[in-house]
Amino acid sequence: QVHLVESGGGSVQAGGSLRLSCTASGYTGLRNCMGWFRQAPGKGREGVANILPAGGTKYEADSVKGRFTISVDNAKNTVYLQMNSLKPEDTAVYYCAMSVNADCYVDIARGDFTYWGQGTQVTVSS
């Protein structure tokens, strides 16, 4: 049973940085597409970034491009989301997810993201 645990959320002022981590257990060797999603109050879920751990292919949403970076440490079964130059509109619950597919797509939400973490709150104040 795959289990994903996020950490690293918190409250920061606009312009600040946070790094989110997502560690997978019950699964040896990250091979499938891993993604970060977020959901702000009253809004739908938005794909933020994804990465294929084996090949390094990754995509980031236009709304975060140049500010957020997704990366992976295969030895630690952990995916990261480095968030810089945070804005109040980045405030959301951030979720890590694992697809059952070994492909990532530029449409970040595409793919069967079957396994989800519990989410971590990110709050950016102006």
XYZ file of N, CA and C in Angstrom:
378
model
N 0.847 -1.186 0.000
C 0.000 0.000 0.000
C 0.886 1.240 0.000
N 0.722 2.068 -1.005
C 1.510 3.293 -1.099
C 0.974 4.324 -0.120
N 1.882 4.962 0.555
C 1.519 5.991 1.528
C 2.395 7.208 1.264
N 1.750 8.361 1.084
C 2.473 9.601 0.808
C 2.283 10.561 1.971
N 3.371 11.142 2.427
C 3.304 12.075 3.548
C 3.992 13.370 3.151
N 3.223 14.460 3.194
C 3.782 15.776 2.888
C 4.227 16.468 4.170
N 5.180 17.348 4.023
C 5.603 18.196 5.133
C 6.194 19.476 4.559
N 6.387 20.457 5.429
C 7.045 21.683 5.010
C 6.142 22.880 4.832
N 4.843 22.685 4.978
C 3.945 23.823 4.846
C 4.091 24.788 6.017
N 3.438 25.928 5.903
C 3.495 26.907 6.969
C 3.004 28.258 6.505
N 3.296 29.258 7.304
C 2.872 30.627 6.996
C 4.088 31.496 6.740
N 4.050 32.222 5.648
C 5.137 33.133 5.301
C 4.562 34.423 4.747
N 5.393 35.426 4.711
C 4.991 36.689 4.089
C 5.278 36.622 2.589
N 4.581 37.454 1.865
C 4.794 37.522 0.419
C 6.274 37.771 0.118
N 6.763 37.060 -0.879
C 8.169 37.144 -1.228
C 9.029 36.096 -0.562
N 8.467 35.405 0.408
C 9.206 34.389 1.131
C 9.268 33.067 0.388
N 9.890 32.081 1.033
C 10.092 30.766 0.431
C 9.698 29.661 1.389
N 9.296 28.551 0.817
C 9.039 27.322 1.563
C 9.470 26.154 0.683
N 9.837 25.063 1.315
C 10.099 23.830 0.575
C 9.215 22.722 1.114
N 8.394 22.190 0.248
C 7.537 21.074 0.603
C 8.242 19.762 0.265
N 8.008 18.768 1.104
C 8.549 17.433 0.864
C 7.411 16.432 0.828
N 7.598 15.410 0.045
C 6.623 14.321 -0.043
C 7.404 13.020 -0.070
N 7.252 12.232 0.980
C 7.967 10.961 1.074
C 7.002 9.813 0.872
N 7.402 8.895 -0.005
C 6.574 7.740 -0.319
C 7.068 6.512 0.446
N 6.136 5.776 1.014
C 6.456 4.517 1.668
C 5.561 3.429 1.097
N 5.946 2.183 1.356
C 5.188 1.068 0.809
C 5.427 0.905 -0.670
N 6.527 1.491 -1.145
C 6.797 1.516 -2.580
C 8.299 1.662 -2.754
N 8.889 0.763 -3.465
C 10.345 0.785 -3.619
C 10.736 1.361 -4.971
N 11.442 2.482 -4.932
C 11.915 3.068 -6.177
C 10.834 3.839 -6.905
N 10.927 5.154 -6.880
C 9.937 5.991 -7.562
C 10.104 5.830 -9.068
N 9.046 5.343 -9.713
C 9.103 5.177 -11.161
C 7.990 5.920 -11.876
N 6.888 6.081 -11.197
C 5.730 6.692 -11.838
C 5.739 8.200 -11.671
N 4.914 8.853 -12.449
C 4.827 10.306 -12.399
C 4.372 10.755 -11.011
N 5.087 11.726 -10.464
C 4.738 12.318 -9.183
C 4.288 13.754 -9.423
N 3.264 14.170 -8.711
C 2.758 15.513 -8.935
C 2.467 16.264 -7.651
N 2.521 17.576 -7.771
C 2.065 18.458 -6.703
C 0.812 19.194 -7.200
N -0.198 19.233 -6.351
C -1.450 19.903 -6.650
C -1.761 20.854 -5.497
N -2.667 21.780 -5.742
C -3.097 22.647 -4.659
C -4.565 22.973 -4.818
N -5.178 23.284 -3.693
C -6.578 23.678 -3.692
C -6.770 24.815 -2.715
N -7.164 25.955 -3.251
C -7.448 27.135 -2.436
C -8.909 27.105 -2.010
N -9.253 27.794 -0.940
C -10.637 27.814 -0.479
C -11.583 28.283 -1.576
N -12.624 27.498 -1.803
C -13.628 27.872 -2.783
C -13.227 27.663 -4.225
N -12.067 27.050 -4.444
C -11.587 26.836 -5.813
C -11.348 25.352 -6.062
N -11.243 25.012 -7.316
C -10.963 23.638 -7.686
C -9.498 23.306 -7.519
N -9.202 22.035 -7.637
C -7.829 21.579 -7.509
C -7.029 21.956 -8.751
N -5.830 22.419 -8.541
C -4.969 22.890 -9.626
C -3.660 22.103 -9.639
N -3.270 21.622 -10.795
C -1.978 20.977 -10.932
C -0.884 22.018 -10.893
N 0.120 21.814 -10.057
C 1.196 22.781 -9.888
C 2.443 22.350 -10.651
N 2.834 21.098 -10.467
C 4.044 20.596 -11.125
C 4.041 19.076 -11.091
N 4.741 18.476 -12.036
C 4.918 17.025 -11.990
C 6.323 16.678 -12.438
N 6.716 15.457 -12.123
C 8.058 15.018 -12.473
C 8.079 13.508 -12.618
N 8.849 13.048 -13.600
C 9.065 11.624 -13.771
C 10.406 11.302 -13.125
N 10.412 10.627 -11.991
C 11.654 10.456 -11.236
C 12.784 9.797 -12.021
N 12.449 8.816 -12.850
C 13.502 8.087 -13.541
C 14.141 8.927 -14.639
N 13.327 9.615 -15.433
C 13.866 10.334 -16.580
C 14.119 11.803 -16.345
N 13.534 12.342 -15.266
C 13.734 13.753 -14.985
C 12.790 14.692 -15.713
N 11.953 14.162 -16.596
C 10.974 15.019 -17.270
C 10.092 15.692 -16.237
N 9.887 16.987 -16.405
C 9.037 17.690 -15.461
C 8.339 18.857 -16.126
N 7.201 19.205 -15.557
C 6.428 20.334 -16.044
C 5.954 21.154 -14.850
N 5.853 22.449 -15.071
C 5.351 23.346 -14.035
C 4.266 24.227 -14.626
N 3.248 24.508 -13.851
C 2.142 25.341 -14.321
C 2.635 26.760 -14.600
N 1.998 27.402 -15.544
C 2.380 28.768 -15.901
C 2.309 29.705 -14.700
N 1.358 29.442 -13.813
C 1.157 30.311 -12.660
C 2.326 30.274 -11.681
N 3.159 29.240 -11.772
C 4.277 29.112 -10.825
C 5.626 29.045 -11.516
N 5.614 29.025 -12.832
C 6.865 28.883 -13.579
C 7.823 30.012 -13.237
N 9.054 29.641 -12.983
C 10.061 30.627 -12.614
C 10.125 30.892 -11.120
N 9.121 30.415 -10.395
C 9.104 30.617 -8.935
C 9.172 29.288 -8.178
N 8.531 28.263 -8.697
C 8.489 26.954 -8.058
C 9.343 25.974 -8.857
N 10.005 25.072 -8.146
C 10.804 24.038 -8.789
C 10.513 22.694 -8.149
N 10.192 21.720 -8.982
C 9.972 20.360 -8.489
C 11.252 19.563 -8.699
N 11.556 18.723 -7.718
C 12.747 17.878 -7.832
C 12.498 16.576 -7.088
N 13.410 15.633 -7.256
C 13.225 14.321 -6.636
C 14.562 13.804 -6.125
N 14.505 13.114 -5.001
C 15.659 12.380 -4.466
C 15.247 10.919 -4.433
N 15.672 10.175 -5.434
C 15.244 8.780 -5.547
C 15.734 7.935 -4.370
N 16.890 8.263 -3.857
C 17.434 7.490 -2.746
C 16.563 7.621 -1.493
N 15.875 8.755 -1.395
C 15.031 8.994 -0.226
C 13.552 8.807 -0.533
N 13.240 8.379 -1.763
C 11.826 8.228 -2.157
C 11.045 9.507 -1.867
N 11.659 10.640 -2.128
C 11.075 11.924 -1.747
C 11.058 12.887 -2.930
N 9.939 13.569 -3.063
C 9.771 14.609 -4.070
C 9.643 15.944 -3.338
N 10.251 16.969 -3.899
C 10.254 18.284 -3.278
C 9.567 19.311 -4.169
N 9.058 20.344 -3.527
C 8.566 21.499 -4.259
C 9.162 22.725 -3.578
N 10.157 23.311 -4.222
C 10.767 24.529 -3.723
C 9.943 25.711 -4.221
N 9.445 26.490 -3.300
C 8.561 27.600 -3.650
C 9.222 28.909 -3.240
N 9.556 29.723 -4.210
C 10.180 31.022 -3.965
C 9.250 32.141 -4.419
N 9.538 33.341 -3.978
C 8.748 34.524 -4.365
C 7.261 34.261 -4.190
N 6.904 33.739 -3.047
C 5.508 33.362 -2.800
C 4.601 34.578 -2.817
N 3.391 34.356 -3.306
C 2.378 35.404 -3.407
C 1.155 34.987 -2.588
N 0.343 35.945 -2.158
C -0.881 35.582 -1.419
C -1.763 34.601 -2.196
N -1.772 34.703 -3.502
C -2.603 33.790 -4.299
C -2.056 32.364 -4.335
N -0.881 32.137 -3.768
C -0.362 30.775 -3.638
C -0.929 30.074 -2.400
N -1.667 30.797 -1.592
C -2.269 30.216 -0.393
C -3.218 29.091 -0.768
N -2.980 27.910 -0.214
C -3.775 26.733 -0.559
C -3.309 25.557 0.291
N -4.082 24.478 0.227
C -3.593 23.196 0.723
C -2.874 22.527 -0.438
N -1.658 22.096 -0.203
C -0.840 21.469 -1.245
C -0.819 19.964 -1.017
N -1.047 19.241 -2.105
C -1.105 17.783 -2.045
C -0.055 17.182 -2.974
N 0.508 16.098 -2.522
C 1.403 15.290 -3.327
C 0.600 14.095 -3.839
N 0.906 13.660 -5.041
C 0.189 12.522 -5.601
C 1.107 11.689 -6.471
N 0.773 10.414 -6.567
C 1.516 9.477 -7.417
C 0.573 8.902 -8.458
N 1.003 8.933 -9.690
C 0.225 8.348 -10.772
C 0.512 6.854 -10.872
N -0.392 6.134 -11.495
C -0.131 4.730 -11.787
C 0.551 4.594 -13.144
N 0.787 5.728 -13.809
C 1.444 5.740 -15.110
C 2.905 6.158 -14.978
N 3.696 5.664 -15.893
C 5.107 6.033 -15.941
C 5.340 7.149 -16.944
N 4.343 7.999 -17.132
C 4.478 9.162 -18.003
C 3.940 10.392 -17.288
N 4.606 11.527 -17.519
C 4.104 12.810 -17.051
C 3.678 13.611 -18.276
N 2.738 14.497 -18.099
C 2.196 15.266 -19.198
C 2.267 16.756 -18.894
N 2.321 17.547 -19.954
C 2.361 19.001 -19.768
C 1.067 19.477 -19.122
N -0.032 18.784 -19.410
C -1.267 18.988 -18.651
C -1.079 18.246 -17.340
N -0.674 18.976 -16.329
C -0.196 18.361 -15.103
C -1.209 17.427 -14.467
N -2.474 17.789 -14.575
C -3.519 16.985 -13.937
C -3.811 15.700 -14.700
N -3.304 15.599 -15.923
C -3.568 14.407 -16.723
C -2.799 13.226 -16.147
N -3.427 12.085 -16.190
C -2.781 10.893 -15.656
C -3.557 10.395 -14.460
N -3.427 9.145 -14.234
C -4.191 8.517 -13.149
C -3.445 8.685 -11.823
N -3.632 9.838 -11.220
C -3.039 10.065 -9.905
C -3.921 9.376 -8.885
N -3.496 8.208 -8.497
C -4.304 7.337 -7.662
C -4.012 7.498 -6.182
N -2.767 7.775 -5.860
C -2.367 7.859 -4.465
C -2.121 9.318 -4.089
N -2.681 9.709 -2.936
C -2.626 11.102 -2.509
C -2.167 11.203 -1.064
N -1.442 12.269 -0.773
C -1.095 12.566 0.604
C -2.236 13.297 1.284
N -2.023 13.615 2.544
C -3.082 14.232 3.345
C -3.157 15.742 3.138
N -2.127 16.304 2.533
C -2.106 17.744 2.271
C -1.376 18.513 3.353
N -0.801 19.632 2.944
C -0.136 20.525 3.886
C -0.514 21.963 3.544
N -0.838 22.731 4.559
C -1.335 24.098 4.353
C -0.181 25.059 4.112
N -0.331 25.878 3.084
C 0.596 26.976 2.817
C -0.207 28.270 2.844
N 0.202 29.187 3.693
C -0.483 30.471 3.821
C 0.517 31.594 3.581
N 0.197 32.452 2.623
C 1.088 33.567 2.281
C 0.341 34.864 2.574
N 0.904 35.666 3.438
C 0.264 36.927 3.816
C 0.922 38.087 3.074
N 0.119 39.102 2.834
C 0.625 40.266 2.088
C 1.256 41.286 3.013
